[in-house]
Short mmCIF file of C-alpha atoms in Angstrom, two decimals:
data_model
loop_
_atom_site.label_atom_id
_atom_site.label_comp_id
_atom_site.label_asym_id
_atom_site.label_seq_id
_atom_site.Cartn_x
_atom_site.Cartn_y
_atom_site.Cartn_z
CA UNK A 1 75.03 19.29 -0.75
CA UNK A 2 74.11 18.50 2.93
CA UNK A 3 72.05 21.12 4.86
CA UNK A 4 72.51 21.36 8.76
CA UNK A 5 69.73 20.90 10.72
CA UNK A 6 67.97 24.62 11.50
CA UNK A 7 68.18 25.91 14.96
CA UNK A 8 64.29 25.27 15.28
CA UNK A 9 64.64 21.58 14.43
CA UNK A 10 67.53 21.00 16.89
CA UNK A 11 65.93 22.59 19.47
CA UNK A 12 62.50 20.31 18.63
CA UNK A 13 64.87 17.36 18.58
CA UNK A 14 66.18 18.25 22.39
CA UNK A 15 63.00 18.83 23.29
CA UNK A 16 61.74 15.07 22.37
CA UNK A 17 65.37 13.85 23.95
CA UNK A 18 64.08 15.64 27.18
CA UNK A 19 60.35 13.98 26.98
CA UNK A 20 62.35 10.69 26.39
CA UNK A 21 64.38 10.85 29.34
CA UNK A 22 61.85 11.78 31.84
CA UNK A 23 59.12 9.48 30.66
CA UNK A 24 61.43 6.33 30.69
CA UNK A 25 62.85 7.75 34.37
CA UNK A 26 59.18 7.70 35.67
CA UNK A 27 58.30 4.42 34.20
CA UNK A 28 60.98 2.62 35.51
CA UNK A 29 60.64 4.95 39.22
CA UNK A 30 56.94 3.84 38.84
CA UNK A 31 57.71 0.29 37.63
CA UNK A 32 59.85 -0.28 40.79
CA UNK A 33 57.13 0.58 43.37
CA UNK A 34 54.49 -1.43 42.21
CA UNK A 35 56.53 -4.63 43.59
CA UNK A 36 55.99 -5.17 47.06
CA UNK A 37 59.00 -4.96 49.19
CA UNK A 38 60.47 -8.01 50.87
CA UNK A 39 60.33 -8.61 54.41
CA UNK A 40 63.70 -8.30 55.34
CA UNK A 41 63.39 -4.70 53.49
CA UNK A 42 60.22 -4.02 55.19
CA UNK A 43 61.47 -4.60 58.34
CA UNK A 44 65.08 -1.84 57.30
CA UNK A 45 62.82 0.46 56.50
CA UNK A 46 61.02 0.64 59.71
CA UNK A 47 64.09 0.08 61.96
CA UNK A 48 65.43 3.23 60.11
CA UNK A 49 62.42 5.10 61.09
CA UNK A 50 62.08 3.81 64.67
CA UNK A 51 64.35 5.63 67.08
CA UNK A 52 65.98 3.49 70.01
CA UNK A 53 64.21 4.53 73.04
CA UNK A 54 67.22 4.47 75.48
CA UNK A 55 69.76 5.53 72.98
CA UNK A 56 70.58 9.73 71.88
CA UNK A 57 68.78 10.08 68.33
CA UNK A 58 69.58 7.04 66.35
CA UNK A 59 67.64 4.84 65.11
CA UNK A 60 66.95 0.99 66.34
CA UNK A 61 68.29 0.04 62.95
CA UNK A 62 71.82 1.69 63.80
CA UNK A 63 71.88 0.21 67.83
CA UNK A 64 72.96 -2.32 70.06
CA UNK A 65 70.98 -1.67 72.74
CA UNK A 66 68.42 -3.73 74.40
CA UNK A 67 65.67 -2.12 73.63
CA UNK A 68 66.56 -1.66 70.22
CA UNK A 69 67.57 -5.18 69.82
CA UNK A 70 63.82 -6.24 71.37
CA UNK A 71 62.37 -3.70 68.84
CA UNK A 72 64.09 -5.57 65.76
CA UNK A 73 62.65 -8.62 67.16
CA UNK A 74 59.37 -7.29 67.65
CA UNK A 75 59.07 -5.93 63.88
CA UNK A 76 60.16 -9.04 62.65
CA UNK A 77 57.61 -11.10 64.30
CA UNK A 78 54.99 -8.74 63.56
CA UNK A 79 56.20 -8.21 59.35
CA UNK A 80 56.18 -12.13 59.63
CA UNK A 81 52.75 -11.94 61.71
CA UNK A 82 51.16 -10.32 58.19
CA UNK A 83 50.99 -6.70 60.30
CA UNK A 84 51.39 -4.01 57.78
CA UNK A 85 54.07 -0.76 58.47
CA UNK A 86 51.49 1.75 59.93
CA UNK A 87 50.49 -1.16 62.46
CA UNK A 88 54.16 -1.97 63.73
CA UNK A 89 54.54 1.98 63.89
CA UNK A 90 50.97 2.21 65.61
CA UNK A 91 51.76 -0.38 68.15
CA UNK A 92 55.47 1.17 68.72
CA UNK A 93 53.40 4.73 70.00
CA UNK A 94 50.85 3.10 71.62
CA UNK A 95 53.83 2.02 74.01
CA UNK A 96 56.58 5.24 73.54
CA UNK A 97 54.34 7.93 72.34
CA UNK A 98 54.74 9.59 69.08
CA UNK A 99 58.29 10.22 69.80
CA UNK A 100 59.67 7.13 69.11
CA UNK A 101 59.13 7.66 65.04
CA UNK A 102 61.88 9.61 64.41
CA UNK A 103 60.12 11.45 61.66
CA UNK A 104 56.77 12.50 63.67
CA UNK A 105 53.02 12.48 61.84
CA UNK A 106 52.54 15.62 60.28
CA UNK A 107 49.69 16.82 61.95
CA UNK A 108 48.23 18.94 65.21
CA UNK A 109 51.34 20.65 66.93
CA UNK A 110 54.18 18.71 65.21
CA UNK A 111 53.12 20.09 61.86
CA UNK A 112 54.63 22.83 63.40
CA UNK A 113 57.45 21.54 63.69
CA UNK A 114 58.15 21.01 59.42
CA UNK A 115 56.08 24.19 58.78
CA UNK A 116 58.07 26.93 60.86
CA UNK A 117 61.88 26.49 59.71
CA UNK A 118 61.08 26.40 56.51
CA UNK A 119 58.57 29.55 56.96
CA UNK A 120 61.64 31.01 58.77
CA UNK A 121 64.00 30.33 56.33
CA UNK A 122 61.75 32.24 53.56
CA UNK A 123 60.81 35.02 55.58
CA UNK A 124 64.92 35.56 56.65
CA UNK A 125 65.40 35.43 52.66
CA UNK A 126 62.68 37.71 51.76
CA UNK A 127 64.24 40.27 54.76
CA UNK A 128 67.51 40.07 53.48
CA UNK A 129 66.13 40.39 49.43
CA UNK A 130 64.51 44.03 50.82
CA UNK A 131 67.03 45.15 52.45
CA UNK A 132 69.77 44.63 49.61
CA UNK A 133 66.89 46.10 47.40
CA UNK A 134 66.64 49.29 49.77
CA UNK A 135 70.77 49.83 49.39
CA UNK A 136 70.38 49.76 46.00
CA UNK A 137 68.03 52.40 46.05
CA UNK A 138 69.28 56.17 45.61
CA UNK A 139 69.02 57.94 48.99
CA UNK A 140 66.06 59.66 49.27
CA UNK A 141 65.67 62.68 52.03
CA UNK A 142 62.08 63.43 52.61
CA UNK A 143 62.01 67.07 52.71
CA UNK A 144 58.29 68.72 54.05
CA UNK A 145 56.13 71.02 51.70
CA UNK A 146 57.08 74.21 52.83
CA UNK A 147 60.97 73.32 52.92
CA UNK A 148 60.63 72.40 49.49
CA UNK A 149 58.69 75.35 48.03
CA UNK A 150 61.11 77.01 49.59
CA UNK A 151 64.28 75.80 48.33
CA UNK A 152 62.21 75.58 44.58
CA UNK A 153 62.01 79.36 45.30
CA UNK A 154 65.58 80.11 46.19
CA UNK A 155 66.36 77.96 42.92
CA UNK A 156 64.23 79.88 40.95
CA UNK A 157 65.04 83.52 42.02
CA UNK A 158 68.84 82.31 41.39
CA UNK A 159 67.91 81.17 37.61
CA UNK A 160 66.17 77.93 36.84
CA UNK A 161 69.50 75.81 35.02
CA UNK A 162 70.93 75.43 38.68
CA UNK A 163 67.22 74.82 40.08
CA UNK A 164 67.49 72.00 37.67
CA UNK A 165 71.24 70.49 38.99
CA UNK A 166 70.25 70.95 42.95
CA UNK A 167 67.64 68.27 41.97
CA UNK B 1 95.03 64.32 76.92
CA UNK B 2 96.52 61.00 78.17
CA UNK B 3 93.19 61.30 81.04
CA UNK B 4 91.28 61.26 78.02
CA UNK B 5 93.11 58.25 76.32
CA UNK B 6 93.24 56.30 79.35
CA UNK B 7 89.72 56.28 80.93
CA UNK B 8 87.99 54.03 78.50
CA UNK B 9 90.46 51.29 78.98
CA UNK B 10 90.24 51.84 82.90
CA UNK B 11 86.20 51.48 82.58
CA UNK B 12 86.88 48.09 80.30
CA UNK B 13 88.81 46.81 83.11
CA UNK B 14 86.02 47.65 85.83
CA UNK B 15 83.36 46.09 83.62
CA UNK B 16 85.98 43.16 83.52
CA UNK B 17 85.83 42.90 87.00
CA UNK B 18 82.44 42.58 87.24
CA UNK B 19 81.65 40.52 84.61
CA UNK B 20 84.36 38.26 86.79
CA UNK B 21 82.94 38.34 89.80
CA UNK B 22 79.40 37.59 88.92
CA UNK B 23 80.57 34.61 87.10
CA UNK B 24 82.21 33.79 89.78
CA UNK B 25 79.41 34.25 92.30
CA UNK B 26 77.56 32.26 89.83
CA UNK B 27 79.81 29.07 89.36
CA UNK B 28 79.76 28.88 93.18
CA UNK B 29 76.33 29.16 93.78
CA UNK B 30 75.40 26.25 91.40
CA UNK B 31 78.52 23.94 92.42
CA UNK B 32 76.54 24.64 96.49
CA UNK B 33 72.79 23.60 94.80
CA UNK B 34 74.03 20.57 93.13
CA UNK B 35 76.51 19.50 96.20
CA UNK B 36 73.63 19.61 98.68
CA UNK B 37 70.50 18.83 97.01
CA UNK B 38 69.16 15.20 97.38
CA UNK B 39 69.87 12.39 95.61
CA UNK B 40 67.43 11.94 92.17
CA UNK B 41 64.06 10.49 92.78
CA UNK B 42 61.70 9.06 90.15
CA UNK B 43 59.29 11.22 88.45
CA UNK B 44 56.19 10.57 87.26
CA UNK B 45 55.85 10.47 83.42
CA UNK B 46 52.19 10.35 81.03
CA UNK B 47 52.84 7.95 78.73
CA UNK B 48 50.34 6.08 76.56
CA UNK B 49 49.76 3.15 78.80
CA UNK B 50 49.10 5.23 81.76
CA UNK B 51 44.70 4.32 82.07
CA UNK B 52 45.01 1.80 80.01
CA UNK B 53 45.13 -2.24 80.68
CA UNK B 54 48.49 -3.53 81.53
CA UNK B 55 50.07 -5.60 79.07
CA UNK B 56 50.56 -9.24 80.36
CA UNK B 57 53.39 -10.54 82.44
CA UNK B 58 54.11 -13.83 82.40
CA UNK B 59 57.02 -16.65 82.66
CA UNK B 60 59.43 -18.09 85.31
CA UNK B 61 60.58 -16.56 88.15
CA UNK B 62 64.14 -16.23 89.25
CA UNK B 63 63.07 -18.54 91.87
CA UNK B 64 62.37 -21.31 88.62
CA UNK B 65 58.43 -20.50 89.27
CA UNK B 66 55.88 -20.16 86.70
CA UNK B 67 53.69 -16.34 87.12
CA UNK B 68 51.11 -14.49 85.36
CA UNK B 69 50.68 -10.95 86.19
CA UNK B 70 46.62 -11.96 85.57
CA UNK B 71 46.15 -14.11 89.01
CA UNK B 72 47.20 -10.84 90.86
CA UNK B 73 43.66 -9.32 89.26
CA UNK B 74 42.08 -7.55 92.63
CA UNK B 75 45.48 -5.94 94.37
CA UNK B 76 47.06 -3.16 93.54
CA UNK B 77 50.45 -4.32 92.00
CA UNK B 78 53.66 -2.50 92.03
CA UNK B 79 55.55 -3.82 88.65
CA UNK B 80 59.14 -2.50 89.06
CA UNK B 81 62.31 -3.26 85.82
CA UNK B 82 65.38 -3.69 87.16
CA UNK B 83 69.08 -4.96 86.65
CA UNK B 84 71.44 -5.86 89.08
CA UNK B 85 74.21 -3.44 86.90
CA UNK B 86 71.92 -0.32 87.52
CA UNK B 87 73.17 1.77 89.90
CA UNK B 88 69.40 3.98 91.01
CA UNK B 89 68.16 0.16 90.92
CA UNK B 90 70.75 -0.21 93.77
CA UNK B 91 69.99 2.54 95.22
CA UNK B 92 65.96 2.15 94.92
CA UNK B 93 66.41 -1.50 96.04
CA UNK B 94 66.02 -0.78 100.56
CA UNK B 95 62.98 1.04 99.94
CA UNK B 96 60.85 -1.13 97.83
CA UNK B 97 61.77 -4.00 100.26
CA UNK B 98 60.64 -1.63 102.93
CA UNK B 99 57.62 -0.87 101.44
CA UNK B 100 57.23 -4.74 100.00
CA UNK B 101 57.44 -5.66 103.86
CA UNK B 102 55.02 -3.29 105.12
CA UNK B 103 52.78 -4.05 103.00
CA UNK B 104 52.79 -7.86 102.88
CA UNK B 105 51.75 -7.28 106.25
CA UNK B 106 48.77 -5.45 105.29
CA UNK B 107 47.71 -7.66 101.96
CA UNK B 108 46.84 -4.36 99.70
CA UNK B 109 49.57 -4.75 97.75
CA UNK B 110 52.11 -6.73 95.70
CA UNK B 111 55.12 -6.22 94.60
CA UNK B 112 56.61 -7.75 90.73
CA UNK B 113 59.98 -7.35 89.44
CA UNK B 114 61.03 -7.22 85.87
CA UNK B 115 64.32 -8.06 84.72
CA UNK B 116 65.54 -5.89 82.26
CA UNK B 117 68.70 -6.82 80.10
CA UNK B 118 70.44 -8.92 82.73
CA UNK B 119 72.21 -12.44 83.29
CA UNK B 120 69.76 -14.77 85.37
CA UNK B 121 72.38 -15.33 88.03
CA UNK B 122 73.49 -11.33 88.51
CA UNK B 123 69.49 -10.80 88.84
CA UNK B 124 69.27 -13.23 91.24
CA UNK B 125 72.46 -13.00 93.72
CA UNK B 126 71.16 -8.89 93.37
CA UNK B 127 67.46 -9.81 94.51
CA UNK B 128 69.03 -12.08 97.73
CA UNK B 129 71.41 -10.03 98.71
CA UNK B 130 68.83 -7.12 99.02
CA UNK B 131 66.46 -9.32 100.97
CA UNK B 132 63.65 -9.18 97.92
CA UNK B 133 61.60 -11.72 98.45
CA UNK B 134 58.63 -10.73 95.67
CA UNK B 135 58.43 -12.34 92.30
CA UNK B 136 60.99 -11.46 89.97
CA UNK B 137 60.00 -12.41 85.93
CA UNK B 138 63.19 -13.19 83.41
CA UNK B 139 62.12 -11.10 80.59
CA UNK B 140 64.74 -12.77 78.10
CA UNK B 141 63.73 -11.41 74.80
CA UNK B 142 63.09 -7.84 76.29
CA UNK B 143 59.00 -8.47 75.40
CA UNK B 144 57.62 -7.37 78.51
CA UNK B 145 60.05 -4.28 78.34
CA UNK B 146 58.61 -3.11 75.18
CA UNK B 147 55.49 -4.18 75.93
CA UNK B 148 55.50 -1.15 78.93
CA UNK B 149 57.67 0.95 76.86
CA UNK B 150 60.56 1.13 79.05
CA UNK B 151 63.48 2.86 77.93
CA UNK B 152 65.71 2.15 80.64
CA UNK B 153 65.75 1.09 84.65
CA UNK B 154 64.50 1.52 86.85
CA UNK B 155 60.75 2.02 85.89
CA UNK B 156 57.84 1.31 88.21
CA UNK B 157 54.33 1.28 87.31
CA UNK B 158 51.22 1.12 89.53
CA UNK B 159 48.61 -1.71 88.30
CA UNK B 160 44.84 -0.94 89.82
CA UNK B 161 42.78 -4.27 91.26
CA UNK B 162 40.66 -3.89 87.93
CA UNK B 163 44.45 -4.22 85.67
CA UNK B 164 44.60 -0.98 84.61
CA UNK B 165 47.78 1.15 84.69
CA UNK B 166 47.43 4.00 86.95
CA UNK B 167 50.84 5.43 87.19
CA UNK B 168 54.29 5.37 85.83
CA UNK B 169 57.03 6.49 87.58
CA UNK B 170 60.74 6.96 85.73
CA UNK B 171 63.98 6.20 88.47
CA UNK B 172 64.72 5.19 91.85
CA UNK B 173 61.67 5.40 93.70
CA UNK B 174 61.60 5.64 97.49
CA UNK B 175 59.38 3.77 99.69
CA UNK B 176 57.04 7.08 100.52
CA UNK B 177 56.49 7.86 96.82
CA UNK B 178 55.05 4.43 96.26
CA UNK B 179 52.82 5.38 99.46
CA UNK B 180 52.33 8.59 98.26
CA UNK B 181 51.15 7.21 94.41
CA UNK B 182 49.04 4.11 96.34
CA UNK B 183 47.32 6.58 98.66
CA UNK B 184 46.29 8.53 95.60
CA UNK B 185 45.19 6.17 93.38
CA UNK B 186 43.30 4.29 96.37
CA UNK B 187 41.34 7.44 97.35
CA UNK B 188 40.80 8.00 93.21
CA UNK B 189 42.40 11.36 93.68
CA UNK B 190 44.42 12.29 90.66
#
């Protein structure tokens, strides 16, 4: 007579599915980055991150202007030059500031930048979480001491069961 | 009763008219600022190769002859981009042959043009007909552009005797800004 499987050995069996799955997921993820990229790839990557200087925020890899075209050429000749990417991207500021990444360094007053909308974001959340919170809440009239003594006496002298309902 | 029904919709239509005319008196008072204030001059802009050495400039003319920004090493140069398509360049164009003129007289100072994204002949029938007379370099790959991190023309930038860049100015410059920026940087007044 066959058994099923109890509900403790199914669940250990999903659990060593789950292991599976993520370990091969980061092997492979990790396998992937320990091969350097190719140049042409390299020099994507950057153009994606550089933004054309006389263009409206896009990047050099998405123009056809002449600076952005002059850029491509530049970061060719300096991937082919042996430069590595923070030395392209240092030599692009050192001529357009740090504007011209179009993700900025996180650090000094543009870590501001990443660190308040998100800040923002929570704090809106947590507002919003407190005040639902407060509407669920039974309303609650704060009555003063000798208000309340005296409506406790009223109850009482009228008998204590409808002291009991006014509360 | 009907007073009573009636009088917030007349105060609506009194704020109305307000709100109406003040938009009105506003709309009219920018349309006079920007009808009659002067035309845009450059401004001058810190970037990261302001007191630092200027990158070098060198190749053919649009005269066919060879320069190198280096032999001008002990004047103060005036390195302007330009295109003959760019309409500030146009308009920028009397003053810096003006101020080129003057001051090939007096030896102080050179002027150097940059082309920037234009045809070799457009450059050069722009640069005659204007009466420029200075070198003007063909920057065909757009080096030299990048190399000063200009974004677009025209750009002028004030080179000390020593080759350091002391100024960058971004659009059409006139010929008493130049004087003004020279004057400064001569008497080391920043």
């Amino acid at each position: 007579m066959n058994r099923r499987p109890s509900r403790r050995a199914r669940q250990r069996l999903a659990w060593v599915g789950l292991v599976l799955v993520v370990g091969t997921a980061l092997a492979v993820g990790t396998g992937r980055g320990s091969t350097p990229p190719s140049a042409a790839k390299r020099a994507v990557s950057i153009e994606a991150a550089v933004r054309c200087p006389s263009c409206e925020g896009i990047s050099v890899l998405d123009s056809s202007a002449a600076t952005a075209v002059a850029i491509r050429r530049a970061v060719a000749a300096r991937i082919h030059a042996g430069q590595t990417d923070a030395e392209i991207e240092a030599y692009l500021t050192s001529r357009y500031g740090p504007g011209i990444l179009l993700r900025p360094p996180v650090h000094g007053a543009t870590a501001w930048v990443w660190v308040l909308p998100p800040a923002a974001l929570a704090a809106g959340l947590a507002g919003i979480a407190v005040v639902l919170w407060r509407r669920r809440q039974p309303d609650r009239v704060w009555v003063p001491a000798p208000d309340r003594a005296l409506v406790e006496a009223a109850l009482t002298a009228r008998g204590g069961g409808e002291g009991e309902r006014g509360r | 009763m009907s007073a009573g029904v009636g009088q917030p919709t007349s105060h609506r239509r009194h704020t109305a008219r307000w709100v109406a005319a003040a938009a009105l008196v506003l709309g009219a008072s920018l349309v006079a600022v920007l009808a009659t204030r002067p035309s845009a001059t450059a401004t001058e802009v810190n970037t990261p190769l302001v007191g630092t050495r200027a990158p070098a400039i060198s190749g053919t003319t649009l005269a066919g002859q060879a320069f190198d920004l280096a032999s001008m090493r002990g004047r103060w140069v005036v390195v302007n981009f330009f295109a003959s398509w760019c309409p500030p360049c146009q308009q920028e164009q009397p003053d810096l042959v003006a101020f080129a003129y003057r001051h090939r007289a007096l030896g102080d100072t050179a002027l150097v043009g940059v082309v920037f994204d234009d045809a070799v002949s457009s450059a050069r029938g722009f640069a005659r007909s204007s009466g420029a007379t200075w070198p003007a370099i063909v920057d065909g790959g757009g080096q030299i552009a990048l190399d000063y991190g200009v974004r677009g023309p025209p750009e002028t930038f004030l080179v000390s005797p020593s080759g350091i860049v002391v100024a960058h100015l971004d659009g059409p410059v006139t010929a008493a800004q130049l004087d003004y920026w020279l004057r400064r940087e001569q008497s080391g007044v920043t």
